[in-house]
Coordinates of C-alpha atoms in Angstrom, one line a residue:
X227 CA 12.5 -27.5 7.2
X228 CA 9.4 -25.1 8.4
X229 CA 7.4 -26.7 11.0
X230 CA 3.6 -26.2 10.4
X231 CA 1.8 -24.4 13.0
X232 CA -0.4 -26.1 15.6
X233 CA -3.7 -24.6 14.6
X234 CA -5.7 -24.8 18.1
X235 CA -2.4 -22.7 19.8
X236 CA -1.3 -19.9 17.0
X237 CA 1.3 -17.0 17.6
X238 CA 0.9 -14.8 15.3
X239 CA 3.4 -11.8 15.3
X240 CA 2.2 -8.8 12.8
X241 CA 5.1 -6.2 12.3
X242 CA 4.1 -3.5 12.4
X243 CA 1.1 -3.9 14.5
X244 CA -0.1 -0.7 14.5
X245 CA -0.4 2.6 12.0
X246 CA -2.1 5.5 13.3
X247 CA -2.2 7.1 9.5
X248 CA -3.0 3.4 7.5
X249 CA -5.8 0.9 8.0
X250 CA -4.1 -1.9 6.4
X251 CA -2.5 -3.0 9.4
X252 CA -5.6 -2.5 11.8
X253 CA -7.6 -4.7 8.7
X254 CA -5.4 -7.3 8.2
X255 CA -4.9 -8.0 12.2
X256 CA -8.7 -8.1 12.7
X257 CA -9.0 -11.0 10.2
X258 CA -6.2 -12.6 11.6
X259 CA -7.5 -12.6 14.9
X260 CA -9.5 -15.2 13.2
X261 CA -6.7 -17.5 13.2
X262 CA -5.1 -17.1 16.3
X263 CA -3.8 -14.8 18.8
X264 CA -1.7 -11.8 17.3
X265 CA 0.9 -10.5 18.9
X266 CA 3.3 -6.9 18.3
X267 CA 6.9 -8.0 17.3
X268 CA 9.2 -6.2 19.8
X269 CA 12.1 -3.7 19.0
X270 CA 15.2 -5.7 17.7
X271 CA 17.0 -5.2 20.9
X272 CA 14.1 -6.2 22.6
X273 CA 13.4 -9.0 20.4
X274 CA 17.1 -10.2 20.5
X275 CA 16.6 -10.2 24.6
X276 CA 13.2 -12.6 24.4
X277 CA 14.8 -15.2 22.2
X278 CA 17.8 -15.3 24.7
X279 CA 15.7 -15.3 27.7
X280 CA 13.4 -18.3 25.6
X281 CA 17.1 -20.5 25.1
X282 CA 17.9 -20.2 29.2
X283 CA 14.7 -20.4 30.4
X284 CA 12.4 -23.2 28.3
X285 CA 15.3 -24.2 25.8
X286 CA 13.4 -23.2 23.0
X287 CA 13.9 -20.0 20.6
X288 CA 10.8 -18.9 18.6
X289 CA 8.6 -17.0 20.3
X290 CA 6.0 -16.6 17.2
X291 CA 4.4 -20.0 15.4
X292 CA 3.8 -17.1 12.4
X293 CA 5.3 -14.1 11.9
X294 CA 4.1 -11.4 9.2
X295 CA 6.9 -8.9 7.6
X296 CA 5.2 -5.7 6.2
X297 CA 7.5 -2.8 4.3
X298 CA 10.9 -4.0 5.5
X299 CA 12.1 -3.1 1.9
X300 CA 11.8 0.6 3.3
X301 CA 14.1 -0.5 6.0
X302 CA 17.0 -0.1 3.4
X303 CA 16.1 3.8 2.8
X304 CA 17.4 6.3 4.7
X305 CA 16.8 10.0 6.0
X306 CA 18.0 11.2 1.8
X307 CA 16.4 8.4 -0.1
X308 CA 19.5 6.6 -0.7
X309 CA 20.8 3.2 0.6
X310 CA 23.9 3.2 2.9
X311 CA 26.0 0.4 4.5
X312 CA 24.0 1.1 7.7
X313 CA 20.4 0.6 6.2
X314 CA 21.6 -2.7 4.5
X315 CA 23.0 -3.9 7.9
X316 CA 19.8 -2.8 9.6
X317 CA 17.9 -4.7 6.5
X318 CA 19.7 -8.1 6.9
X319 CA 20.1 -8.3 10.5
X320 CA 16.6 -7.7 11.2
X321 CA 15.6 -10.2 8.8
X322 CA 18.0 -12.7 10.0
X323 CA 16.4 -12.2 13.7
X324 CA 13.1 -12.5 12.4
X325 CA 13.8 -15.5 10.7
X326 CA 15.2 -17.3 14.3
X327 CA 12.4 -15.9 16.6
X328 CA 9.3 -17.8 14.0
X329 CA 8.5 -21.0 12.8
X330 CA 6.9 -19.3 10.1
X331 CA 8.3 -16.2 8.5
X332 CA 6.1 -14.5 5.8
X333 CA 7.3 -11.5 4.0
X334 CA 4.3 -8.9 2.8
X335 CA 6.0 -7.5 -0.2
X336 CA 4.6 -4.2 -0.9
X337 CA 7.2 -2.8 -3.2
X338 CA 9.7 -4.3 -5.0
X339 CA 12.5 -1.5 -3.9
X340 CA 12.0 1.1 -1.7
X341 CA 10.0 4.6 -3.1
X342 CA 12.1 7.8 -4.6
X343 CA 15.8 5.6 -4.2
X344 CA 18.2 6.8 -7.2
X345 CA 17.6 4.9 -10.2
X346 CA 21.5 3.5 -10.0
X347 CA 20.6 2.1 -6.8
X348 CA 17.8 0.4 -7.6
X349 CA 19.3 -3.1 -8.8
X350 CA 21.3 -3.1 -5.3
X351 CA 17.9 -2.8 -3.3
X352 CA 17.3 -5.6 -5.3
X353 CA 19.5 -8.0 -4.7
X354 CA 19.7 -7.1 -0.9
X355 CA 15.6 -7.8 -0.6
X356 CA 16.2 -10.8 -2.8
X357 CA 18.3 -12.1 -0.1
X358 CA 15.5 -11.4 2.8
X359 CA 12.9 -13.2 0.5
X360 CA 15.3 -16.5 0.7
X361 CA 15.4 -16.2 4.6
X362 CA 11.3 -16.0 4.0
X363 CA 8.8 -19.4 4.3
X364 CA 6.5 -17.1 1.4
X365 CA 6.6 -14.0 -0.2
X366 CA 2.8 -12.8 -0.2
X367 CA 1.8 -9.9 -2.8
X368 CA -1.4 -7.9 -3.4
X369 CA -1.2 -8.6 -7.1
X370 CA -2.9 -11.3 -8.7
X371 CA -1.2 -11.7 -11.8
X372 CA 1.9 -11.3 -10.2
X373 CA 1.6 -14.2 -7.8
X374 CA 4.3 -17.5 -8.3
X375 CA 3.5 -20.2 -5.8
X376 CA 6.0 -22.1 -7.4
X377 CA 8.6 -19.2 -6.2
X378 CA 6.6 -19.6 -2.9
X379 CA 5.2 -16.0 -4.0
X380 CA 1.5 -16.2 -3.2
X381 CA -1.5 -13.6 -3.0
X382 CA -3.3 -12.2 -0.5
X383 CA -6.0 -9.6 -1.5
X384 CA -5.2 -6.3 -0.4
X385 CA -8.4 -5.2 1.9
X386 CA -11.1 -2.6 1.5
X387 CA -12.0 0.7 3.6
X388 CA -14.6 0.6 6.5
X389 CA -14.8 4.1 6.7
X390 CA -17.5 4.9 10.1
X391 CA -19.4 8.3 9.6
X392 CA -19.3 10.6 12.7
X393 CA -20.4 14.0 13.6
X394 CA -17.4 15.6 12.1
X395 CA -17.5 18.9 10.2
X396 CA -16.4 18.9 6.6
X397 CA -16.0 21.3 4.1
X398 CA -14.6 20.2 0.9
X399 CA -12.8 22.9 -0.9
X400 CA -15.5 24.5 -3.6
X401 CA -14.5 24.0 -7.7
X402 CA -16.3 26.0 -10.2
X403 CA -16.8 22.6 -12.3
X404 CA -16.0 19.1 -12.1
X405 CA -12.9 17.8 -10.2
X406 CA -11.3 14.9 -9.7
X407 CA -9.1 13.9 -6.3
X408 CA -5.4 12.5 -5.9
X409 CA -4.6 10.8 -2.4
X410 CA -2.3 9.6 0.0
X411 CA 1.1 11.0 0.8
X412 CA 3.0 13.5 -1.6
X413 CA 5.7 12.2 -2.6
X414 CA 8.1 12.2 -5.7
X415 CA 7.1 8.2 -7.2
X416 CA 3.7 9.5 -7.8
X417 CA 4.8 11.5 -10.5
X418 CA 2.2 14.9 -8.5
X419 CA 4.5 17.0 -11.1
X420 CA 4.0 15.4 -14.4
X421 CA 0.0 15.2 -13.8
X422 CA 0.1 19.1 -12.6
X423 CA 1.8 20.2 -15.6
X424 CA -0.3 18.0 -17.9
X425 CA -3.5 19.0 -16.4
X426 CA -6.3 20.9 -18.8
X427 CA -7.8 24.2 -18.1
X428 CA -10.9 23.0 -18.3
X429 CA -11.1 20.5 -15.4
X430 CA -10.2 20.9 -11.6
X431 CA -7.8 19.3 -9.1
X432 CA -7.9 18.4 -5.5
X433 CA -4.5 17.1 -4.2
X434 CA -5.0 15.6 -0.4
X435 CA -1.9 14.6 2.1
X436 CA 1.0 15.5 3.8
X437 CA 4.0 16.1 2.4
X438 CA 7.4 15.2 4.8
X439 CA 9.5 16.8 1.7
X440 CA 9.3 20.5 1.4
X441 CA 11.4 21.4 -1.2
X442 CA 9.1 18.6 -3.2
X443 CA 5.9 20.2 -2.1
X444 CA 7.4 23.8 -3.0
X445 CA 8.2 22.6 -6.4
X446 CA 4.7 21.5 -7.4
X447 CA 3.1 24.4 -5.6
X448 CA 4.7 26.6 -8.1
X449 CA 3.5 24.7 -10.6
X450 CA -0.2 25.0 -9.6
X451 CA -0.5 28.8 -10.8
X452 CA -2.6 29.6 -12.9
X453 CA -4.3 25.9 -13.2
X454 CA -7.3 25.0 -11.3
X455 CA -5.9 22.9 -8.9
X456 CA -5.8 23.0 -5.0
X457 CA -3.4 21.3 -3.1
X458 CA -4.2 20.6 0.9
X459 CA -0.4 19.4 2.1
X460 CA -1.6 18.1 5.4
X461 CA -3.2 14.8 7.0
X462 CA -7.0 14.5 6.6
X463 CA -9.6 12.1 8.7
X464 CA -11.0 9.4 6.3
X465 CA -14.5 11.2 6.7
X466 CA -13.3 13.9 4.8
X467 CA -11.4 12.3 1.9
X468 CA -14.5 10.2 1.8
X469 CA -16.6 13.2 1.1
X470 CA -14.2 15.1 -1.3
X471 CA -14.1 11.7 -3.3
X472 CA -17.6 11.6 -3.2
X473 CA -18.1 14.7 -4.6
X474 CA -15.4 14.2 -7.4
X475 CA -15.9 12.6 -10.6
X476 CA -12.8 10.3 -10.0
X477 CA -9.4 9.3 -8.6
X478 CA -6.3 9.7 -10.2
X479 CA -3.9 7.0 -9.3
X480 CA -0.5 8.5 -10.9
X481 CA 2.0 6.1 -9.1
X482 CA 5.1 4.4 -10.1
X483 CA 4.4 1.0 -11.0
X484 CA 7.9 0.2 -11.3
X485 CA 8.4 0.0 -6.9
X486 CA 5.2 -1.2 -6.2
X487 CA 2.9 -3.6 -6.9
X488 CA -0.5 -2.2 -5.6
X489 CA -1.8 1.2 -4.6
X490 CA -3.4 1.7 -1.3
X491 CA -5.4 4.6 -3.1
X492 CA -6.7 2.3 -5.3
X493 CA -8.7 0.6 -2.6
X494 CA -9.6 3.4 -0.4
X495 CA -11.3 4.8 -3.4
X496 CA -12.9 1.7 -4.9
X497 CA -13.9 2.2 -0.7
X498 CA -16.1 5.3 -1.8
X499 CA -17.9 3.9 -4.9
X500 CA -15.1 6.0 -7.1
X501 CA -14.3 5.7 -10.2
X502 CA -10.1 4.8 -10.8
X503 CA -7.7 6.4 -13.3
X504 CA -4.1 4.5 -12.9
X505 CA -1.0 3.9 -15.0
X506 CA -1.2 0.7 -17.0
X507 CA 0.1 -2.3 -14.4
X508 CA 0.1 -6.1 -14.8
X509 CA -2.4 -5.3 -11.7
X510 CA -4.8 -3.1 -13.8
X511 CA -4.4 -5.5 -16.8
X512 CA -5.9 -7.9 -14.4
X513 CA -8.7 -5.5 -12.8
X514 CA -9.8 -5.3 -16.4
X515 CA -11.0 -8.7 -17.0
X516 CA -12.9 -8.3 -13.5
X517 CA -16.2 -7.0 -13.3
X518 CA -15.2 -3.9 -11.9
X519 CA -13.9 -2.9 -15.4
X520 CA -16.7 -0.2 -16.0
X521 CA -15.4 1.6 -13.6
X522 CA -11.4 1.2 -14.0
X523 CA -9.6 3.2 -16.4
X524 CA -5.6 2.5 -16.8
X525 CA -3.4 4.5 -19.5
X526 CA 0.1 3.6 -20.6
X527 CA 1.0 7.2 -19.8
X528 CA 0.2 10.1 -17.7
X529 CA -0.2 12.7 -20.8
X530 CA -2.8 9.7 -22.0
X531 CA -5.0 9.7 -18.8
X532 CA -4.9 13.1 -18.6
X533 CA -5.9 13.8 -22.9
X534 CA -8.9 10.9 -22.1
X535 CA -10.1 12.9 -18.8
X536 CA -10.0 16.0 -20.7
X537 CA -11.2 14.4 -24.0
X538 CA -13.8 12.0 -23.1
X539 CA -16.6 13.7 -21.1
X540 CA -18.4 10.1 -20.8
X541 CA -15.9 9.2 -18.1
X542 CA -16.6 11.8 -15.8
X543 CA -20.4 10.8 -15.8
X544 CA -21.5 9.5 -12.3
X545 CA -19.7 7.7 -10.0
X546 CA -19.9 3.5 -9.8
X547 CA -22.3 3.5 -7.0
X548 CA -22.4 -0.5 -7.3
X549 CA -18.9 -0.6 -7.3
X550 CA -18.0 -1.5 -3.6
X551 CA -20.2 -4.5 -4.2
X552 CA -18.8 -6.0 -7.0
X553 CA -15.4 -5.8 -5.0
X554 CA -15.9 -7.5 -2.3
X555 CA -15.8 -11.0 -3.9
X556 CA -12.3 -9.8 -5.4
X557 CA -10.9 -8.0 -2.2
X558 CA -13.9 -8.7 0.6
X559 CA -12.7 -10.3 4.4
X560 CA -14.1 -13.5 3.9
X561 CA -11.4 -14.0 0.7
X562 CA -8.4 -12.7 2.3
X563 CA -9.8 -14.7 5.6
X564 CA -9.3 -17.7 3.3
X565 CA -6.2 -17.4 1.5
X566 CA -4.6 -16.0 4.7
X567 CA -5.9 -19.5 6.3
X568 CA -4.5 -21.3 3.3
X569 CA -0.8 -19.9 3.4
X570 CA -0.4 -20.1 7.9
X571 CA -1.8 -23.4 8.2
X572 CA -0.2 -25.3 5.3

């Protein structure tokens, strides 16, 4: 039975509790502060020896009151995208020493399988993150629609971008005509490939993040010739993706709903006032009755979003300068404050 948390004393451990290249974690921990105190979950080893030294020394085991899983499902990839009898062992005992060090134990679940896994392996990943949901208190997920208290699946909102203007340098690359901007790491679920080779002579391309597979980034680099598109395989400051987004007429959102339930790109560019063009999601069928609707367009298809960007010059004009505005009721700190608040302290 889960013992609720004493609210005036609150451990809070946030795994992980830092990311250099996301905000999300830096975010969510400053609204948590708000809570209680947060703490780093140590190294499994490590974590194995604080629970031990807990039993001998005070006779109790759980070092955390609350503790927050973020992307363990990727715990089950390894190195080659695949999953192997070590990943799964990493995957279940971690999740099994989580569960003794907490009172609490809250699974974030970003994806529902790990990015670019063979498709034959999918139904395996699973089953085996099935199994770490059960040793979970509550499953939290950034999609509204997709939330099932009754499943003890509840939602947080996924944050918004502060991103703080400094004296940096920037120079945006320089397109003849209009552009639009993808974001975020390259990698083979966001489908880079089928947007390049879709992608009209008439409109321009600005592809921004780094790229750990080279043969991947090879591939689509050879499929850039002779289209207007620019591809920058490296990791930029938020300044600067601020300002090429800023200068765009849009961001294109070509993920694979099918592992994940939210993009992170989504919010970094609702962020900078930007317009959104996603595949079709039980997410985006929800952003749709929201008012930020105007400024969300989501297609069943890539060849679809990219006919209506080449088709429909009324969606390239101006960017939703009201648009950060209208989110923050939806995705704002004081609403992730309170449903954060709802799910630790009840």
């Amino acid at each position: 039975m889960t013992t609720k948390p004493n609210q005036s004393s609150l451990n809070i451990g946030i795994l992980p509790y830092d990311m250099q290249a996301n905000r999300y974690i830096e975010k969510n921990r400053l609204i948590l502060e708000k809570l209680g105190t947060i703490l780093p979950v140590p190294h499994p080893a490590k974590l194995l020896k604080t629970l031990l030294l807990n039993v001998f020394r005070t006779g109790k085991l759980k070092p955390f009151d609350v503790l927050i899983l973020n992307w363990r499902e990727n715990a089950l990839r390894s190195e080659n995208n695949s999953i192997t009898f070590k990943t799964i062992f990493e995957y279940i005992s971690t999740m099994v020493l989580h569960r003794l060090s907490c009172k609490k134990l809250i699974y974030v679940a970003h994806n529902r399988f790990p990015h670019n896994i063979d498709k034959k392996q999918q139904t395996t990943a699973k089953k085996i993150i099935k199994f770490g949901y059960s040793l979970s208190d509550l499953i939290v997920v950034h999609s509204f629609p997709e939330a099932d208290p009754g499943k003890k699946i509840h939602y947080v909102p996924h944050p918004l971008y502060d991103i703080n203007h400094d004296n940096e340098i920037l120079n945006p690359p320089l397109f003849m005509g209009e552009f639009y901007v993808i974001i975020g790491r390259i990698q083979q679920y966001k489908n880079l490939e089928k947007v390049i080779i879709n992608w009209p002579k008439n409109k321009s391309l600005l592809i921004l993040g780094p790229c750990d597979n080279k043969n991947y980034l090879k591939y689509i680099k050879n499929l850039i010739k002779n289209k207007d598109i620019i591809i920058e395989a490296k990791f930029h400051s938020e300044n600067y993706l601020k300002k090429c987004i800023e200068k765009s007429k849009g961001v294109i959102v070509s993920n694979d709903n099918e592992s994940m339930y939210v993009s992170g790109s989504f919010f970094f560019a609702i962020s900078c006032h930007s317009k959104v063009f996603a595949l079709d999601s039980p997410f985006y069928r929800w952003i749709n009755d929201t008012p930020l609707s105007p400024c969300i367009f989501s297609f069943s298809s890539i060849d679809k979003l990219i006919k209506a960007i080449e088709n429909q010059p009324e969606l390239a004009k101006g960017q939703c300068e009201c648009i950060h505005q209208l989110a923050s009721p939806l995705f704002g700190d004081d609403i992730i404050e309170d449903s954060w608040r709802r799910i630790i302290y009840n």
